[in-house]
Coordinates of N, CA and C in Angstrom, one line a residue:
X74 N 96.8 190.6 112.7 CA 97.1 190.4 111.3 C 98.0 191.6 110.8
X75 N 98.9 191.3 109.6 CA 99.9 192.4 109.4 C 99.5 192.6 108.1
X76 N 99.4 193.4 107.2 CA 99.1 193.6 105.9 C 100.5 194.4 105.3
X77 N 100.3 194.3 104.2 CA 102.0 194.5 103.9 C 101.0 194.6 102.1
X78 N 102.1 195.7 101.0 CA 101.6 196.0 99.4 C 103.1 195.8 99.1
X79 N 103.1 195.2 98.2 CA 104.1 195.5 96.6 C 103.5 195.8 95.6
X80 N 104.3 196.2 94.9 CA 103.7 196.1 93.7 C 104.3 195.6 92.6
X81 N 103.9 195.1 91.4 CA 104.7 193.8 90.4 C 103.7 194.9 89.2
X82 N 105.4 195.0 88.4 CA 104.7 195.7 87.0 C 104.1 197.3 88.1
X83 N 103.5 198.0 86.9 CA 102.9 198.9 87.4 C 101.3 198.7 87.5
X84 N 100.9 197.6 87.2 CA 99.2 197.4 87.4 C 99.0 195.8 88.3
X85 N 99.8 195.3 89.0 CA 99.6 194.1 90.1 C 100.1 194.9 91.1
X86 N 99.1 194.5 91.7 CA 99.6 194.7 93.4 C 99.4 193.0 94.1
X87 N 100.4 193.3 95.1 CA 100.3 192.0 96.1 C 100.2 192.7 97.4
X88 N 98.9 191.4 97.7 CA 98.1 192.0 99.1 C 99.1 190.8 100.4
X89 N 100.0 191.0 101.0 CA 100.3 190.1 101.7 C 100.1 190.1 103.4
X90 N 99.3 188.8 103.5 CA 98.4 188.8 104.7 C 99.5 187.6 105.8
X91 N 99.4 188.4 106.6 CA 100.2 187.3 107.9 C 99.4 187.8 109.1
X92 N 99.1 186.5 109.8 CA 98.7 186.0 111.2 C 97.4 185.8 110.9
X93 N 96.4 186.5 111.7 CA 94.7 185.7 111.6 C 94.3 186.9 111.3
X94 N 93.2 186.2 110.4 CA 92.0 187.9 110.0 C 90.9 186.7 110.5
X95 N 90.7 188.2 111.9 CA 89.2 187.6 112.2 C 88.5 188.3 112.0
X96 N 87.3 188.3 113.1 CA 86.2 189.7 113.2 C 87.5 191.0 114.2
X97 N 88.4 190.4 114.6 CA 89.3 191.5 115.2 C 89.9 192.4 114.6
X98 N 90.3 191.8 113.3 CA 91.5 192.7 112.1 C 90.7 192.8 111.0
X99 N 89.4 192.4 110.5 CA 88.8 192.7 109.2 C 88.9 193.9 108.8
X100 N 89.0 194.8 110.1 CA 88.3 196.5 110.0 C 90.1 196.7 109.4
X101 N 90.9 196.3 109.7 CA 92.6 196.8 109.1 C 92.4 196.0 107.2
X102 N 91.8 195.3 106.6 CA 91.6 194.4 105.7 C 91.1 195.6 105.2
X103 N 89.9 195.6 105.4 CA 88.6 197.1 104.6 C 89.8 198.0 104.6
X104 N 90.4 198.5 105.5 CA 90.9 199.6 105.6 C 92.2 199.4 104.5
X105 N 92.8 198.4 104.4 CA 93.8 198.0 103.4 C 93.1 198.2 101.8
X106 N 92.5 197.3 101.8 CA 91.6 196.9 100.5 C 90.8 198.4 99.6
X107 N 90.5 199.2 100.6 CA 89.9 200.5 99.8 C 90.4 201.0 99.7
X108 N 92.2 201.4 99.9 CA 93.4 201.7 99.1 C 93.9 201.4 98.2
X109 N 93.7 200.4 97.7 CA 93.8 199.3 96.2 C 92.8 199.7 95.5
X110 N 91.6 199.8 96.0 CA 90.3 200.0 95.2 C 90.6 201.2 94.8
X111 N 91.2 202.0 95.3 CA 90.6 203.7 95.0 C 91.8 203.6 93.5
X112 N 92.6 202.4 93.8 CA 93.1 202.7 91.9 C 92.2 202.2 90.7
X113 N 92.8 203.1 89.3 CA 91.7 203.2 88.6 C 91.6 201.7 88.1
X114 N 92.3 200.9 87.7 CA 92.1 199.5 87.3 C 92.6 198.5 88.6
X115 N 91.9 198.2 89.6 CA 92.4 197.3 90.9 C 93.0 196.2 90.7
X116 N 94.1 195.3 90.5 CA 94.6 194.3 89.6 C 95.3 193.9 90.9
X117 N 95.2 192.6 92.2 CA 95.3 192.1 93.5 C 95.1 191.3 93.0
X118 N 96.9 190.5 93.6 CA 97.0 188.7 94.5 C 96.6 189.2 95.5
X119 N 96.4 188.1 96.5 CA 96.6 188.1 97.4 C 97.2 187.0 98.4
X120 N 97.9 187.5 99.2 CA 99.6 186.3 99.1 C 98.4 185.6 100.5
X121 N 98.5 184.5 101.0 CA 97.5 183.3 102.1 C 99.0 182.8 102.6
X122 N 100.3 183.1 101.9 CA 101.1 182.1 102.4 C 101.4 182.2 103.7
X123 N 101.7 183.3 104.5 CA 101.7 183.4 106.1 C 100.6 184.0 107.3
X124 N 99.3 183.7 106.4 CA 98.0 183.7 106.9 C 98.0 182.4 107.4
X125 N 97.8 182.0 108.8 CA 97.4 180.9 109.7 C 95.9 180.5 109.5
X126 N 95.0 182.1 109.8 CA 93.2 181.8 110.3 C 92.6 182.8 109.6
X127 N 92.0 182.4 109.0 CA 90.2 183.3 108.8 C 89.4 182.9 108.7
X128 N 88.3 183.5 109.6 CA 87.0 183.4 109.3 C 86.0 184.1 108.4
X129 N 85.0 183.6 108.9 CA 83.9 184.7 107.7 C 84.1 186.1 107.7
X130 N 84.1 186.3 108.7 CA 84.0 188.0 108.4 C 85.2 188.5 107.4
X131 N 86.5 187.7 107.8 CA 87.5 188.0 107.3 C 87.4 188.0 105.4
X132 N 86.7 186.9 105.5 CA 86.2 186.3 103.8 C 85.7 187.9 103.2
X133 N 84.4 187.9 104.0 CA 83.5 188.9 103.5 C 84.2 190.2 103.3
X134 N 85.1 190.5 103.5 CA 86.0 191.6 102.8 C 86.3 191.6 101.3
X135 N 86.7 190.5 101.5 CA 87.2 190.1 99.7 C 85.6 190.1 99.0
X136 N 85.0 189.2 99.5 CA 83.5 189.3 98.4 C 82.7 190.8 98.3
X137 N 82.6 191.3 99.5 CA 81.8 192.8 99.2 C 83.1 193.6 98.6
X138 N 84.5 193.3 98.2 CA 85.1 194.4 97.5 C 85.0 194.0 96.3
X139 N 84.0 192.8 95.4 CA 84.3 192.3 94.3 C 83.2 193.3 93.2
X140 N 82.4 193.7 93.5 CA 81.8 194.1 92.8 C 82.8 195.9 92.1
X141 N 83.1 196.4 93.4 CA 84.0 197.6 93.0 C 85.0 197.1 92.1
X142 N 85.7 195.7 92.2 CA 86.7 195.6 91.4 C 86.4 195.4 90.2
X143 N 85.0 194.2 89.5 CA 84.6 194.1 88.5 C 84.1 195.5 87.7
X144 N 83.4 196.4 88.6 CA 83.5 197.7 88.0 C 83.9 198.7 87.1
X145 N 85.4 198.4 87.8 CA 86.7 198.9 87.3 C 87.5 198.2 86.3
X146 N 86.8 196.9 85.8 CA 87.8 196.1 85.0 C 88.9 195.7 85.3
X147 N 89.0 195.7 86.9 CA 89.9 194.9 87.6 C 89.7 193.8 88.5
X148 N 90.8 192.8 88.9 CA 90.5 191.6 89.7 C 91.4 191.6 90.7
X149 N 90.8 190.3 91.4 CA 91.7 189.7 92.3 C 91.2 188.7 92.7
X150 N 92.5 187.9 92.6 CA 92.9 186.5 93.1 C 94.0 185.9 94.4
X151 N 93.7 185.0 95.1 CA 94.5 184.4 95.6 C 95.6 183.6 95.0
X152 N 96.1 183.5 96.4 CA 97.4 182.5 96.2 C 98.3 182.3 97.2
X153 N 98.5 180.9 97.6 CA 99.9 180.5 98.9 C 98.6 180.0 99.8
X154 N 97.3 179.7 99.5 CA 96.9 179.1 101.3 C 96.9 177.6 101.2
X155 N 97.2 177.7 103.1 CA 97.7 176.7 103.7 C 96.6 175.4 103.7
X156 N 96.8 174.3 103.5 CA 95.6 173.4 103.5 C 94.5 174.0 104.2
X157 N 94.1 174.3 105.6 CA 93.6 174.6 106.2 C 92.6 176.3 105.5
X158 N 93.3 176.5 104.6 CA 92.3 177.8 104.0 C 92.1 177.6 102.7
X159 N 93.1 176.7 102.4 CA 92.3 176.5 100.6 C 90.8 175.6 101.2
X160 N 90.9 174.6 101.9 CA 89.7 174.0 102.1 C 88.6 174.7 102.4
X161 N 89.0 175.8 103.5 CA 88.0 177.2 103.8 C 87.5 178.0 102.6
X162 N 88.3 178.0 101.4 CA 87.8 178.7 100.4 C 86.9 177.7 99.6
X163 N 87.5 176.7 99.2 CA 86.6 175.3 98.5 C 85.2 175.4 99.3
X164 N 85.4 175.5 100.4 CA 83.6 175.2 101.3 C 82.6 176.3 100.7
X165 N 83.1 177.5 100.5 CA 82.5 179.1 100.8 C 82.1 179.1 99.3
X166 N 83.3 178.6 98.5 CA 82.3 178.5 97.4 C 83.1 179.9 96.2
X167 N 84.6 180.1 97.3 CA 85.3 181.3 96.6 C 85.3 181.3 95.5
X168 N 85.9 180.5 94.9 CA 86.8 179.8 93.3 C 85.5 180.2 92.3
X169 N 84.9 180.2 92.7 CA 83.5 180.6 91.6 C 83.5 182.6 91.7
X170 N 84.2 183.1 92.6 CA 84.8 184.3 92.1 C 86.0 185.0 91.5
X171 N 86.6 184.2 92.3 CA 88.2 184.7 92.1 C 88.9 183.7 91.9
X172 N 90.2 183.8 91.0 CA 90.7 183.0 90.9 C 91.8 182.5 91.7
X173 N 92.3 181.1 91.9 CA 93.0 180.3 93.0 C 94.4 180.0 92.6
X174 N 95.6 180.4 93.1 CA 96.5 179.4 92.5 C 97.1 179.1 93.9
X175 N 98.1 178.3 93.4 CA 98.9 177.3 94.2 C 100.3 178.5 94.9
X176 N 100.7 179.3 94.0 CA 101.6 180.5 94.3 C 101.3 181.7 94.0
X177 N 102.3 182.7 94.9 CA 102.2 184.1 93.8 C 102.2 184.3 92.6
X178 N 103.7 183.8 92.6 CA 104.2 183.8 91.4 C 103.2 183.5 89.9
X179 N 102.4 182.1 90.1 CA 101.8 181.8 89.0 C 100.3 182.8 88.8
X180 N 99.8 183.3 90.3 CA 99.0 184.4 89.7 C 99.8 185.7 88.7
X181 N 100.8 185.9 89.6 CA 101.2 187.6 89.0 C 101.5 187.0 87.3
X182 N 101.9 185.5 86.9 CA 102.0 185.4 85.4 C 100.8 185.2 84.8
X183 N 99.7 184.7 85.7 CA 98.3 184.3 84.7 C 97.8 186.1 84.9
X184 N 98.4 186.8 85.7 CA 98.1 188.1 85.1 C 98.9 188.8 83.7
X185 N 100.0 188.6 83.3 CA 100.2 188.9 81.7 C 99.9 188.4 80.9
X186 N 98.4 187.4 80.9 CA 98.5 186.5 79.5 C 97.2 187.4 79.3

């Protein structure tokens, strides 16, 4: 898995994930993710569009980083997955944390309203 940051505005970051996050690359995810956290308001898409695979463990990064982000009065959301992981998210029960869109683009705008 490759992880890759932009940043949109000075308070969005885009988390962009390509190839598989399994139990192999989670530890590069954590290790990505508590670089975002350590800002003071954490405000993350996270781009699924050239993510192939994840499994749980891969998940479980996002959920145990949720409480630090609510903390902070910051979020994150997806956006871009491929049939195959929006259904993985629908199963797990994500969408009842974070919010889902269809693109980047429409998260980084439902982040200025």
């Amino acid at each position: 898995m490759r992880a890759t940051i932009t940043d949109h505005r000075s308070d969005v970051s885009v988390l962009h994930l390509c190839g598989e996050l399994d139990a192999d690359t989670a530890s590069q995810l954590h290790a990505t993710l508590a670089d975002l956290l350590d800002r003071p308001v954490p405000r993350i898409v996270v781009d699924l569009t050239e993510l192939k695979f994840c499994d749980s463990v891969g998940l479980s990064a996002f959920i145990t980083s949720k409480q630090v982000i609510a903390a902070r009065g910051g979020w994150l959301s997806f956006a871009g997955a491929n049939p195959f992981l929006a259904q993985l998210m629908e199963t797990v029960g994500l969408g009842r944390y974070f919010a889902i869109f269809p693109e980047v683009d429409d998260a980084i705008a439902a982040a200025q309203m």
